[in-house]
Coordinates of C-alpha atoms in Angstrom, one line a residue:
Chain A
X1 CA -19.1 28.9 10.4
X2 CA -20.7 27.2 7.2
X3 CA -19.7 25.2 4.3
X4 CA -20.2 28.0 1.7
X5 CA -21.9 25.8 -1.3
X6 CA -20.6 26.5 -4.8
X7 CA -23.2 29.1 -5.7
X8 CA -21.3 31.6 -3.6
X9 CA -19.1 33.7 -4.7
X10 CA -15.2 32.2 -2.6
X11 CA -13.1 34.4 -0.5
X12 CA -9.9 32.2 -2.1
X13 CA -9.4 29.5 -4.7
X14 CA -6.5 27.8 -5.2
X15 CA -5.7 26.1 -8.7
X16 CA -3.0 23.2 -8.3
X17 CA -1.9 21.0 -4.2
X18 CA 2.1 21.0 -4.3
X19 CA 3.8 22.9 -1.7
X20 CA 3.0 25.7 -2.6
X21 CA -0.5 25.0 -2.7
X22 CA -1.2 23.4 0.5
X23 CA 0.4 26.1 2.2
X24 CA -2.0 29.0 0.9
X25 CA -4.4 26.1 1.4
X26 CA -3.1 26.0 5.4
X27 CA -2.7 30.2 5.5
X28 CA -5.5 30.9 3.6
X29 CA -7.4 28.5 5.8
X30 CA -6.1 29.8 9.0
X31 CA -7.5 32.9 8.3
X32 CA -10.9 31.6 8.3
X33 CA -10.9 32.2 4.3
X34 CA -11.9 29.1 3.9
X35 CA -10.2 28.7 0.7
X36 CA -11.3 26.0 -2.2
X37 CA -9.0 24.0 -3.8
X38 CA -8.9 22.2 -7.2
X39 CA -6.0 19.8 -6.7
X40 CA -6.5 18.5 -9.7
X41 CA -7.0 14.5 -11.3
X42 CA -4.6 10.9 -10.8
X43 CA -1.5 10.1 -13.8
X44 CA 1.6 8.5 -13.7
X45 CA 2.8 11.6 -14.6
X46 CA 3.7 14.8 -12.2
X47 CA 1.0 16.4 -13.2
X48 CA -1.3 14.8 -10.4
X49 CA -2.8 15.8 -6.4
X50 CA 0.3 16.8 -4.0
X51 CA 2.6 17.9 -7.7
X52 CA 6.4 16.3 -8.7
X53 CA 7.0 15.6 -5.2
X54 CA 4.1 11.8 -4.7
X55 CA 6.3 10.7 -8.2
X56 CA 9.9 10.7 -5.4
X57 CA 10.8 8.2 -2.5
X58 CA 12.8 9.7 -0.1
X59 CA 13.1 14.3 0.4
X60 CA 16.3 14.4 2.6
X61 CA 15.9 18.4 2.6
X62 CA 13.0 19.9 3.3
X63 CA 13.6 20.9 7.0
X64 CA 12.2 19.3 9.4
X65 CA 11.5 15.9 9.1
X66 CA 15.9 14.9 9.9
X67 CA 15.5 11.2 8.8
X68 CA 14.3 12.0 5.8
X69 CA 10.6 11.9 4.6
X70 CA 8.6 9.8 1.7
X71 CA 7.7 12.3 -1.3
X72 CA 4.2 11.0 -0.9
X73 CA 4.5 11.1 2.5
X74 CA 5.6 14.6 2.9
X75 CA 2.6 16.1 0.7
X76 CA -0.4 13.6 2.4
X77 CA 0.2 14.9 5.4
X78 CA 0.7 19.3 3.5
X79 CA -3.0 18.1 2.2
X80 CA -4.3 17.1 6.3
X81 CA -3.1 20.3 7.3
X82 CA -5.1 22.0 4.8
X83 CA -7.6 20.0 5.2
X84 CA -7.7 20.5 9.4
X85 CA -8.3 23.9 9.0
X86 CA -11.5 23.4 6.7
X87 CA -9.7 24.1 4.1
X88 CA -12.3 22.3 0.5
X89 CA -11.2 20.1 -2.1
X90 CA -12.2 19.0 -6.0
X91 CA -9.9 15.6 -7.2
X92 CA -10.4 18.1 -10.3
X93 CA -8.1 19.5 -13.5
X94 CA -10.1 23.4 -13.6
X95 CA -10.6 23.2 -16.6
X96 CA -11.6 27.5 -18.3
X97 CA -10.6 30.3 -15.8
X98 CA -11.8 33.8 -16.6
X99 CA -9.8 37.3 -14.7
X100 CA -11.4 39.5 -17.3
X101 CA -14.4 40.3 -14.4
X102 CA -14.8 40.4 -10.4
X103 CA -16.0 37.7 -9.2
X104 CA -13.1 35.3 -11.4
X105 CA -14.4 32.6 -12.6
X106 CA -12.9 29.1 -13.3
X107 CA -14.9 26.1 -14.3
X108 CA -14.3 22.5 -14.1
X109 CA -16.0 21.4 -18.1
X110 CA -19.5 22.9 -17.4
X111 CA -19.0 23.3 -14.2
X112 CA -18.4 26.9 -12.8
X113 CA -17.2 28.2 -9.7
X114 CA -16.4 32.2 -9.0
X115 CA -14.2 33.9 -6.3
X116 CA -13.1 37.3 -4.9
X117 CA -9.3 36.1 -5.6
X118 CA -6.9 33.6 -7.3
X119 CA -3.9 31.8 -6.6
X120 CA -2.1 30.0 -8.9
X121 CA -0.1 26.8 -8.1
X122 CA -0.2 24.7 -11.0
X123 CA 3.2 24.2 -11.0
X124 CA 5.9 22.1 -13.8
X125 CA 4.9 18.9 -15.4
X126 CA 8.0 16.6 -16.3
X127 CA 9.4 17.3 -19.8
X128 CA 9.1 14.0 -22.5
X129 CA 11.4 13.8 -26.1
X130 CA 9.2 14.6 -27.7
X131 CA 10.7 11.9 -30.6
X132 CA 9.2 8.9 -33.3
X133 CA 7.4 6.4 -30.6
X134 CA 8.2 8.1 -27.1
X135 CA 4.4 7.8 -26.2
X136 CA 3.5 4.6 -27.5
X137 CA 6.5 3.0 -25.9
X138 CA 4.7 4.3 -22.6
X139 CA 4.4 1.4 -20.4
X140 CA 6.1 -0.1 -22.4
X141 CA 9.7 -0.2 -20.6
X142 CA 9.8 4.1 -21.3
X143 CA 8.4 5.8 -18.8
X144 CA 7.5 8.9 -16.6
X145 CA 7.6 7.0 -13.5
X146 CA 10.2 5.3 -11.7
X147 CA 9.2 4.4 -8.6
X148 CA 6.2 3.1 -10.0
X149 CA 7.7 0.9 -12.8
X150 CA 11.3 0.0 -11.1
X151 CA 9.7 -3.7 -10.5
X152 CA 9.8 -4.1 -13.8
X153 CA 13.3 -3.5 -14.7
X154 CA 14.7 -6.5 -12.1
X155 CA 17.4 -7.4 -14.8
X156 CA 18.4 -4.5 -17.4
X157 CA 19.8 -2.0 -18.5
X158 CA 18.3 1.1 -18.4
X159 CA 18.9 4.3 -20.1
X160 CA 18.3 7.7 -17.9
X161 CA 18.0 10.8 -19.4
X162 CA 19.0 14.0 -18.2
X163 CA 21.2 15.8 -15.5
X164 CA 19.9 17.3 -12.6
X165 CA 18.8 16.0 -9.2
X166 CA 15.5 14.3 -10.5
X167 CA 18.3 12.6 -13.1
X168 CA 20.2 11.7 -10.8
X169 CA 17.5 10.4 -8.1
X170 CA 15.6 7.4 -10.1
X171 CA 18.9 6.0 -11.7
X172 CA 20.2 5.4 -8.4
X173 CA 16.8 4.0 -7.1
X174 CA 15.9 2.0 -10.0
X175 CA 19.6 0.2 -9.4
X176 CA 17.8 -0.9 -6.4
X177 CA 16.5 -3.3 -10.0
X178 CA 18.7 -2.5 -12.6
X179 CA 21.5 -4.9 -13.5
X180 CA 23.8 -1.6 -15.0
X181 CA 21.6 2.1 -15.0
X182 CA 23.7 4.7 -18.0
X183 CA 21.9 8.5 -17.3
X184 CA 23.0 10.0 -20.6
X185 CA 24.0 13.6 -20.1
X186 CA 23.9 16.1 -23.2
X187 CA 26.5 17.8 -21.0
X188 CA 30.3 16.8 -19.4
X189 CA 28.9 17.3 -15.5
X190 CA 25.4 17.3 -13.7
X191 CA 23.4 19.6 -12.5
X192 CA 22.6 17.9 -9.8
X193 CA 22.9 18.7 -5.8
X194 CA 27.3 17.4 -4.8
X195 CA 25.6 15.0 -3.0
X196 CA 23.6 13.4 -5.0
X197 CA 26.2 13.3 -7.9
X198 CA 29.4 11.2 -5.2
X199 CA 26.2 9.3 -4.7
X200 CA 25.7 8.3 -7.9
X201 CA 29.8 8.3 -8.9
X202 CA 30.0 6.1 -6.3
X203 CA 27.7 4.0 -7.6
X204 CA 29.4 0.9 -9.5
X205 CA 25.8 0.3 -11.7
X206 CA 25.9 3.9 -12.6
X207 CA 27.2 4.2 -15.9
X208 CA 27.3 7.4 -17.6
X209 CA 27.2 8.9 -21.3
X210 CA 28.6 12.3 -21.4
X211 CA 27.6 14.7 -24.3
X212 CA 24.9 12.7 -25.7
X213 CA 21.1 12.7 -26.0
X214 CA 19.1 10.6 -27.3
X215 CA 17.5 11.0 -31.3
X216 CA 15.7 7.3 -31.3
X217 CA 14.0 4.6 -29.4
X218 CA 13.8 1.6 -31.1
X219 CA 10.9 -1.5 -30.8
X220 CA 7.5 -2.0 -31.8
X221 CA 6.1 -4.2 -28.8
X222 CA 8.2 -2.8 -26.3
X223 CA 10.8 -0.9 -26.7
X224 CA 14.2 -3.0 -27.3
X225 CA 16.6 0.0 -27.2
X226 CA 18.4 4.1 -28.4
X227 CA 20.2 5.9 -30.8
X228 CA 22.6 7.9 -28.8
X229 CA 23.9 11.2 -31.0
X230 CA 27.2 13.1 -29.3
X231 CA 26.1 16.8 -29.5
X232 CA 29.5 18.0 -30.9
X233 CA 30.1 15.1 -33.3
X234 CA 26.9 13.8 -34.0
X235 CA 27.1 10.4 -34.3
X236 CA 25.4 8.6 -33.7
X237 CA 26.0 4.9 -32.2
X238 CA 23.4 2.3 -30.1
X239 CA 22.9 2.0 -26.4
X240 CA 21.1 -0.9 -26.1
X241 CA 19.1 -0.7 -23.0
X242 CA 14.9 -2.3 -22.6
X243 CA 13.9 0.4 -20.1
X244 CA 13.7 4.5 -21.0
X245 CA 13.2 7.0 -18.1
X246 CA 12.8 10.7 -19.2
X247 CA 14.2 13.8 -16.9
X248 CA 15.7 16.8 -18.7
X249 CA 13.1 19.3 -17.1
X250 CA 10.4 20.5 -15.9
X251 CA 7.3 22.7 -18.3
X252 CA 5.4 25.2 -15.5
X253 CA 1.3 24.5 -16.2
X254 CA 0.7 27.4 -17.6
X255 CA -2.0 26.7 -20.6
X256 CA -4.7 27.5 -19.4
X257 CA -3.2 31.8 -18.6
X258 CA -2.1 31.6 -21.7
X259 CA -3.0 35.5 -23.4
X260 CA -4.6 36.1 -19.4
X261 CA -2.1 36.4 -17.5
X262 CA 2.0 37.4 -18.5
X263 CA 4.2 35.3 -18.2
X264 CA 8.2 34.9 -19.4
X265 CA 9.6 33.5 -23.2
X266 CA 8.8 29.9 -21.1
X267 CA 5.9 30.4 -20.3
X268 CA 6.4 30.9 -16.6
X269 CA 4.3 33.8 -14.8
X270 CA 5.9 36.4 -13.9
X271 CA 4.9 38.1 -10.3
X272 CA 6.2 41.3 -9.2
X273 CA 9.2 41.1 -7.0
X274 CA 8.5 40.6 -4.0
X275 CA 4.8 40.1 -4.5
X276 CA 3.1 36.8 -5.0
X277 CA 1.1 39.3 -7.8
X278 CA 0.5 38.9 -11.6
X279 CA -0.7 41.8 -13.7
X280 CA -4.1 40.7 -13.2
X281 CA -4.7 42.4 -9.2
X282 CA -6.0 39.8 -6.9
X283 CA -4.4 37.1 -8.8
X284 CA -1.3 35.6 -6.9
X285 CA 1.0 33.1 -8.1
X286 CA 3.3 30.8 -6.0
X287 CA 5.4 28.2 -6.7
X288 CA 7.3 26.3 -9.8
X289 CA 4.7 27.9 -11.7
X290 CA 6.2 31.5 -11.4
X291 CA 9.8 29.9 -10.7
X292 CA 12.2 28.6 -13.2
X293 CA 15.2 29.0 -10.8
X294 CA 15.2 27.9 -7.3
X295 CA 12.2 24.9 -8.1
X296 CA 12.3 23.5 -4.3
X297 CA 10.1 22.3 -1.9
X298 CA 10.6 24.0 0.7
X299 CA 10.5 28.1 -1.5
X300 CA 7.3 26.4 -3.3
X301 CA 6.4 26.7 0.3
X302 CA 6.8 29.7 1.5
X303 CA 6.1 31.6 -1.6
X304 CA 2.1 30.1 -0.7
X305 CA 2.7 30.8 2.8
X306 CA 3.6 34.7 0.8
X307 CA 0.9 34.1 -1.7
X308 CA -1.9 33.9 0.9
X309 CA -0.8 36.6 3.1
X310 CA -1.0 39.0 -0.1
X311 CA -4.5 37.4 -1.2
X312 CA -5.8 37.8 2.6
X313 CA -4.1 41.1 2.7
X314 CA -5.5 42.1 -0.9
X315 CA -9.4 40.8 0.5
X316 CA -9.1 43.5 3.7
X317 CA -8.3 46.2 1.1
X318 CA -10.4 45.3 -1.3
X319 CA -13.8 43.1 -0.3
X320 CA -13.8 43.1 2.6
X321 CA -13.9 46.8 3.8
X322 CA -15.4 47.8 0.5
X323 CA -18.5 46.0 1.6
X324 CA -20.3 44.7 5.0
X325 CA -19.8 40.8 6.6
X326 CA -20.4 37.9 4.4
X327 CA -21.1 39.4 1.4
X328 CA -19.2 36.7 0.3
X329 CA -20.7 33.6 1.3
Chain B
X1 CA -22.3 -9.2 -11.5
X2 CA -19.9 -8.2 -9.0
X3 CA -20.3 -5.7 -6.1
X4 CA -17.2 -4.4 -5.0
X5 CA -13.8 -5.2 -6.6
X6 CA -12.9 -8.3 -7.2
X7 CA -9.4 -9.1 -5.7
X8 CA -7.7 -12.1 -8.3
X9 CA -5.5 -14.1 -8.7
X10 CA -3.0 -16.1 -10.4
X11 CA -5.0 -19.4 -9.1
X12 CA -8.8 -17.4 -10.3
X13 CA -7.5 -15.3 -12.8
X14 CA -8.2 -16.9 -15.6
X15 CA -11.4 -18.8 -14.8
X16 CA -13.4 -15.5 -13.3
X17 CA -12.0 -12.8 -16.7
X18 CA -13.1 -15.6 -19.3
X19 CA -16.1 -16.6 -17.4
X20 CA -17.6 -12.7 -16.3
X21 CA -20.9 -11.9 -18.3
X22 CA -19.9 -8.3 -20.4
X23 CA -16.6 -6.7 -20.1
X24 CA -13.1 -7.1 -17.0
X25 CA -11.8 -4.4 -16.4
X26 CA -8.5 -5.3 -15.1
X27 CA -6.3 -2.7 -12.1
X28 CA -2.7 -3.9 -11.8
X29 CA -1.5 -2.8 -9.2
X30 CA 1.0 -2.4 -5.9
X31 CA 1.4 -0.8 -2.7
X32 CA 4.5 0.5 -3.6
X33 CA 2.5 2.1 -6.0
X34 CA 1.5 6.3 -5.4
X35 CA -0.8 6.7 -8.8
X36 CA -2.3 3.0 -7.8
X37 CA -3.4 4.0 -4.1
X38 CA -4.8 7.4 -6.2
X39 CA -7.4 5.3 -7.9
X40 CA -7.3 2.6 -5.6
X41 CA -11.3 4.7 -4.3
X42 CA -11.6 5.5 -7.7
X43 CA -12.1 2.6 -9.4
X44 CA -14.1 1.1 -5.1
X45 CA -16.6 3.2 -7.0
X46 CA -16.7 2.6 -10.2
X47 CA -17.5 -1.0 -9.3
X48 CA -20.4 0.3 -7.5
X49 CA -22.0 2.3 -9.7
X50 CA -21.0 0.0 -12.6
X51 CA -22.3 -3.3 -11.2
X52 CA -25.4 -4.1 -13.7
X53 CA -22.4 -2.9 -16.1
X54 CA -19.1 -4.5 -15.6
X55 CA -16.7 -6.3 -13.3
X56 CA -13.8 -4.9 -11.8
X57 CA -10.9 -6.4 -10.6
X58 CA -7.4 -6.1 -8.8
X59 CA -4.3 -7.7 -9.5
X60 CA -1.3 -7.4 -7.3
X61 CA 1.9 -7.8 -9.0
X62 CA 3.6 -8.2 -5.8
X63 CA 2.0 -12.0 -5.7
X64 CA 1.8 -12.6 -9.3
X65 CA 4.0 -11.2 -11.3
X66 CA 3.8 -14.2 -13.3
X67 CA 0.0 -12.7 -14.9
X68 CA 2.0 -9.4 -15.3
X69 CA 4.2 -10.6 -17.2
X70 CA 2.0 -12.1 -19.0
X71 CA 0.9 -9.4 -20.5
X72 CA 3.5 -7.5 -21.0
X73 CA 2.7 -5.0 -17.8
X74 CA 5.7 -3.0 -17.5
X75 CA 4.3 -0.2 -16.2
X76 CA 1.1 0.5 -13.3
X77 CA -0.7 0.9 -13.3
X78 CA -2.6 -0.4 -15.9
X79 CA -5.7 -1.5 -16.9
X80 CA -6.2 -3.9 -19.5
X81 CA -10.7 -4.3 -20.9
X82 CA -11.4 -8.0 -21.5
X83 CA -13.9 -9.7 -23.6
X84 CA -14.7 -12.9 -23.5
X85 CA -11.1 -13.6 -22.2
X86 CA -9.3 -11.3 -24.9
X87 CA -8.1 -8.2 -24.0
X88 CA -9.5 -5.4 -26.0
X89 CA -7.3 -1.9 -24.1
X90 CA -4.7 -1.3 -22.6
X91 CA -5.1 2.2 -20.3
X92 CA -0.9 2.7 -19.0
X93 CA -0.9 5.0 -16.2
X94 CA -3.4 6.9 -13.7
X95 CA -6.5 9.1 -14.5
X96 CA -9.4 10.3 -13.4
X97 CA -12.4 9.4 -12.9
X98 CA -14.6 11.3 -15.9
X99 CA -11.4 9.6 -17.8
X100 CA -11.0 6.6 -17.7
X101 CA -14.8 6.7 -17.6
X102 CA -15.3 7.8 -21.2
X103 CA -12.2 5.4 -21.6
X104 CA -14.3 2.6 -20.7
X105 CA -17.8 4.0 -22.1
X106 CA -17.8 2.1 -25.3
X107 CA -17.5 -0.9 -23.0
X108 CA -20.2 -0.7 -21.8
X109 CA -24.0 -2.5 -22.1
X110 CA -27.0 0.4 -22.6
X111 CA -28.7 0.4 -19.3
X112 CA -31.3 -2.9 -19.1

């Protein structure tokens, strides 16, 4: 099997390297489709090669690991498995796409790549509060990565914003360093799984501030406190924290596909029921970029497998059946 | 200038940063930080490619917490760019190679 050059039209290009994209790569590579994967570029947010699990610690619900596994280790295993069967990786972000004619084209800055099919698995990224001073204080008390920055908050009082699994996991992790962690949540109950909730309620370092949101961040050189607001009464009060970790939800990474692929009002890609097909014939979507319901590593991986099989069957029907073998490189 | 990444410690930090001829980029990192590991190979490449223009160094915050504290590093990776011993720029968070080169460009002398 020769390695295709970048000028060739690839069978499949996969954009995004979380559980969905890497599973699609494993299946596509084992089907001899020689997938080319754009895995993204390093970052300290979830928008990085490996995706959201790169910022987590213990993953306890991924089947096959009875003692749990660290998120980054799990994703490096996924990648090694995809590489073993011949996936080619580009460690960069796709900057533009053109799916209006075939072969489809994607660009990384000026460099063009072409493929018969595309699998979109760009996932979702964490939302920020979007309030004043947030970006300025990032790295100075405001953090997107508990596993990276927890160490610097020994003895601090930290606020974690949110009520889902991510928020509770971060809060629990941060109690290893902080004196006190206050979970600020806009509702009066958590969305997190029961086992995570029970752990948080049992942790003496974790306190809850229900029905509140953070409206102001204080501090010039570094975070010195926040102002919280009651969601019903509007009453404001100070919370003297020196660390802030935001885990209020996710936004799909679909900016690249605006006006190209059909999406819902929140930007999630629409796929045909029971398949990974998008509105463009030959373009498939899998993982969190098209799933705002389940959003688990295992469901992402499952839909990645579906996308690879859908792409393989599409190639059989539309490309390999119509052209002699080897026409696509 | 130095070839390869210079491994700094509390004992060597000031001397190295002050004595360098040209900019010094210090990567504050730790073993347990995923994004730090992700940029480590990029910094190795830069140390080679920019060998004539800059010193690329790293400092382990676990082993040298005093230096991290002195420069208010509260998030890693953080890259500090020094010139004549003074901090010129602070880059918080991991970035891809192209982005790092863009950020460092203003400090790099033209080809000699």
